[in-house]
């Protein structure tokens, strides 16, 4: 195991599958403390087990919905309380899109939930502690002041 991310605390949304799961596993392999969440607790648990099978660990908070402000706040607050900091936020979770062509898309049932979900998963987990996040070490936050 390398220690490139040793001492870093990473939040990973959508860690139950796909890109989120891959990030959670890779960050744990690289030495980060990883806290993951997913809408599906069984999927998040599979990621925790896959990590444990490699001799590593991730913490799981599930079910959490990053489009719900209270869930996003809990995700950030519990992590900051347990670990004293948050260095990385991976927003790999997303709601299932309600897609159609632009000519056919309904604003209320397709456009609004899809666009809100895509924006909320970025904004809501960052919001509670975003003003305190600063680049540390080799990486830098794309939202940090330049």
mmCIF file of C-alpha atoms in Angstrom:
data_model
loop_
_atom_site.group_PDB
_atom_site.id
_atom_site.type_symbol
_atom_site.label_atom_id
_atom_site.label_comp_id
_atom_site.label_asym_id
_atom_site.label_seq_id
_atom_site.Cartn_x
_atom_site.Cartn_y
_atom_site.Cartn_z
ATOM 1 C CA UNK A 1 0.000 0.000 0.000
ATOM 2 C CA UNK A 2 1.251 3.453 -0.847
ATOM 3 C CA UNK A 3 0.653 6.356 1.478
ATOM 4 C CA UNK A 4 0.065 9.107 -1.040
ATOM 5 C CA UNK A 5 -3.202 10.045 0.692
ATOM 6 C CA UNK A 6 -2.098 9.149 4.217
ATOM 7 C CA UNK A 7 -3.634 11.548 6.723
ATOM 8 C CA UNK A 8 -6.303 12.743 4.291
ATOM 9 C CA UNK A 9 -10.003 12.368 5.053
ATOM 10 C CA UNK A 10 -12.177 11.723 2.006
ATOM 11 C CA UNK A 11 -15.949 11.821 1.650
ATOM 12 C CA UNK A 12 -17.218 9.715 -1.257
ATOM 13 C CA UNK A 13 -20.847 9.870 -2.350
ATOM 14 C CA UNK A 14 -22.347 7.105 -4.437
ATOM 15 C CA UNK A 15 -19.774 4.663 -3.102
ATOM 16 C CA UNK A 16 -22.035 1.646 -3.543
ATOM 17 C CA UNK A 17 -21.095 1.113 -7.189
ATOM 18 C CA UNK A 18 -19.329 2.460 -10.243
ATOM 19 C CA UNK A 19 -17.023 5.465 -10.020
ATOM 20 C CA UNK A 20 -17.867 6.105 -6.358
ATOM 21 C CA UNK A 21 -16.960 2.572 -5.379
ATOM 22 C CA UNK A 22 -13.754 2.742 -7.413
ATOM 23 C CA UNK A 23 -12.758 6.013 -5.736
ATOM 24 C CA UNK A 24 -13.510 4.671 -2.248
ATOM 25 C CA UNK A 25 -11.372 1.578 -2.869
ATOM 26 C CA UNK A 26 -8.514 3.489 -4.482
ATOM 27 C CA UNK A 27 -8.435 6.196 -1.808
ATOM 28 C CA UNK A 28 -8.369 3.534 0.930
ATOM 29 C CA UNK A 29 -5.531 1.763 -0.912
ATOM 30 C CA UNK A 30 -3.680 5.073 -1.041
ATOM 31 C CA UNK A 31 -3.962 5.517 2.738
ATOM 32 C CA UNK A 32 -6.896 7.918 3.098
ATOM 33 C CA UNK A 33 -9.541 7.668 5.764
ATOM 34 C CA UNK A 34 -12.639 7.136 3.631
ATOM 35 C CA UNK A 35 -16.224 7.801 4.650
ATOM 36 C CA UNK A 36 -18.703 6.713 2.026
ATOM 37 C CA UNK A 37 -22.415 7.056 1.538
ATOM 38 C CA UNK A 38 -25.029 5.768 -0.823
ATOM 39 C CA UNK A 39 -28.799 5.732 -1.155
ATOM 40 C CA UNK A 40 -28.631 1.944 -1.040
ATOM 41 C CA UNK A 41 -27.259 0.663 2.278
ATOM 42 C CA UNK A 42 -26.697 -2.832 0.854
ATOM 43 C CA UNK A 43 -24.561 -1.408 -1.959
ATOM 44 C CA UNK A 44 -22.556 0.715 0.487
ATOM 45 C CA UNK A 45 -22.050 -2.368 2.645
ATOM 46 C CA UNK A 46 -20.739 -4.308 -0.371
ATOM 47 C CA UNK A 47 -18.129 -1.591 -0.862
ATOM 48 C CA UNK A 48 -17.187 -1.755 2.818
ATOM 49 C CA UNK A 49 -16.814 -5.539 2.540
ATOM 50 C CA UNK A 50 -14.798 -5.336 -0.703
ATOM 51 C CA UNK A 51 -12.459 -2.915 1.022
ATOM 52 C CA UNK A 52 -12.194 -5.155 4.098
ATOM 53 C CA UNK A 53 -11.410 -8.123 1.840
ATOM 54 C CA UNK A 54 -8.333 -6.154 0.728
ATOM 55 C CA UNK A 55 -7.271 -5.562 4.327
ATOM 56 C CA UNK A 56 -8.444 -1.946 4.269
ATOM 57 C CA UNK A 57 -11.429 -0.099 5.651
ATOM 58 C CA UNK A 58 -14.009 2.502 4.791
ATOM 59 C CA UNK A 59 -16.698 3.908 7.032
ATOM 60 C CA UNK A 60 -20.267 3.769 5.758
ATOM 61 C CA UNK A 61 -23.135 6.182 6.365
ATOM 62 C CA UNK A 62 -26.198 4.876 4.565
ATOM 63 C CA UNK A 63 -28.791 5.429 3.450
ATOM 64 C CA UNK A 64 -28.068 9.070 2.755
ATOM 65 C CA UNK A 65 -29.519 11.161 -0.064
ATOM 66 C CA UNK A 66 -27.296 14.053 -1.113
ATOM 67 C CA UNK A 67 -30.298 15.917 -2.524
ATOM 68 C CA UNK A 68 -31.689 16.172 1.028
ATOM 69 C CA UNK A 69 -29.962 19.000 2.955
ATOM 70 C CA UNK A 70 -30.189 17.211 6.337
ATOM 71 C CA UNK A 71 -28.550 14.054 4.922
ATOM 72 C CA UNK A 72 -25.761 16.029 3.268
ATOM 73 C CA UNK A 73 -25.142 17.975 6.489
ATOM 74 C CA UNK A 74 -25.060 14.740 8.514
ATOM 75 C CA UNK A 75 -22.515 13.261 6.085
ATOM 76 C CA UNK A 76 -20.176 16.236 6.429
ATOM 77 C CA UNK A 77 -20.790 16.924 10.129
ATOM 78 C CA UNK A 78 -20.289 13.342 11.319
ATOM 79 C CA UNK A 79 -17.097 13.025 9.296
ATOM 80 C CA UNK A 80 -15.679 16.314 10.574
ATOM 81 C CA UNK A 81 -16.625 15.393 14.147
ATOM 82 C CA UNK A 82 -15.009 11.935 13.943
ATOM 83 C CA UNK A 83 -11.869 12.954 12.075
ATOM 84 C CA UNK A 84 -11.451 16.673 12.739
ATOM 85 C CA UNK A 85 -11.222 17.611 9.080
ATOM 86 C CA UNK A 86 -12.343 16.920 5.544
ATOM 87 C CA UNK A 87 -9.787 17.080 2.759
ATOM 88 C CA UNK A 88 -11.518 15.501 -0.232
ATOM 89 C CA UNK A 89 -15.087 15.400 -1.506
ATOM 90 C CA UNK A 90 -15.864 12.992 -4.342
ATOM 91 C CA UNK A 91 -19.393 13.563 -5.611
ATOM 92 C CA UNK A 92 -19.915 10.378 -7.586
ATOM 93 C CA UNK A 93 -23.493 9.863 -6.434
ATOM 94 C CA UNK A 94 -26.331 11.089 -8.596
ATOM 95 C CA UNK A 95 -30.043 10.613 -8.837
ATOM 96 C CA UNK A 96 -31.390 8.509 -11.652
ATOM 97 C CA UNK A 97 -31.923 10.988 -14.481
ATOM 98 C CA UNK A 98 -35.368 11.561 -15.920
ATOM 99 C CA UNK A 99 -34.151 12.088 -19.442
ATOM 100 C CA UNK A 100 -35.876 12.800 -22.706
ATOM 101 C CA UNK A 101 -35.029 14.896 -25.721
ATOM 102 C CA UNK A 102 -35.256 18.636 -25.104
ATOM 103 C CA UNK A 103 -38.364 18.856 -27.283
ATOM 104 C CA UNK A 104 -40.104 16.142 -25.236
ATOM 105 C CA UNK A 105 -38.797 16.916 -21.744
ATOM 106 C CA UNK A 106 -41.291 18.004 -19.110
ATOM 107 C CA UNK A 107 -39.952 20.686 -16.766
ATOM 108 C CA UNK A 108 -41.683 19.451 -13.605
ATOM 109 C CA UNK A 109 -41.157 15.708 -13.794
ATOM 110 C CA UNK A 110 -37.929 15.449 -15.814
ATOM 111 C CA UNK A 111 -35.858 18.637 -16.024
ATOM 112 C CA UNK A 112 -36.308 19.911 -12.460
ATOM 113 C CA UNK A 113 -35.484 16.709 -10.540
ATOM 114 C CA UNK A 114 -32.557 15.883 -12.828
ATOM 115 C CA UNK A 115 -30.962 19.338 -12.737
ATOM 116 C CA UNK A 116 -31.582 19.695 -8.992
ATOM 117 C CA UNK A 117 -30.085 16.294 -8.309
ATOM 118 C CA UNK A 118 -26.970 17.000 -10.333
ATOM 119 C CA UNK A 119 -26.390 20.353 -8.599
ATOM 120 C CA UNK A 120 -27.423 19.275 -5.104
ATOM 121 C CA UNK A 121 -24.943 16.383 -4.931
ATOM 122 C CA UNK A 122 -22.141 18.894 -5.517
ATOM 123 C CA UNK A 123 -23.341 21.767 -3.354
ATOM 124 C CA UNK A 124 -25.049 20.270 -0.304
ATOM 125 C CA UNK A 125 -22.236 18.041 1.092
ATOM 126 C CA UNK A 126 -19.690 20.855 0.587
ATOM 127 C CA UNK A 127 -21.795 23.620 2.114
ATOM 128 C CA UNK A 128 -21.531 22.819 5.867
ATOM 129 C CA UNK A 129 -17.726 22.915 5.960
ATOM 130 C CA UNK A 130 -16.740 24.373 2.599
ATOM 131 C CA UNK A 131 -15.517 27.633 4.067
ATOM 132 C CA UNK A 132 -12.972 25.770 6.179
ATOM 133 C CA UNK A 133 -11.547 23.511 3.468
ATOM 134 C CA UNK A 134 -8.134 24.548 2.255
ATOM 135 C CA UNK A 135 -5.635 22.777 0.033
ATOM 136 C CA UNK A 136 -3.140 20.759 2.070
ATOM 137 C CA UNK A 137 -0.149 19.119 0.477
ATOM 138 C CA UNK A 138 -0.024 18.029 -3.148
ATOM 139 C CA UNK A 139 -3.680 18.422 -4.064
ATOM 140 C CA UNK A 140 -5.892 21.445 -4.264
ATOM 141 C CA UNK A 141 -9.591 21.941 -4.160
ATOM 142 C CA UNK A 142 -11.179 23.152 -7.369
ATOM 143 C CA UNK A 143 -13.374 25.367 -5.171
ATOM 144 C CA UNK A 144 -10.597 26.800 -2.995
ATOM 145 C CA UNK A 145 -9.724 30.472 -3.449
ATOM 146 C CA UNK A 146 -6.825 30.973 -5.843
#
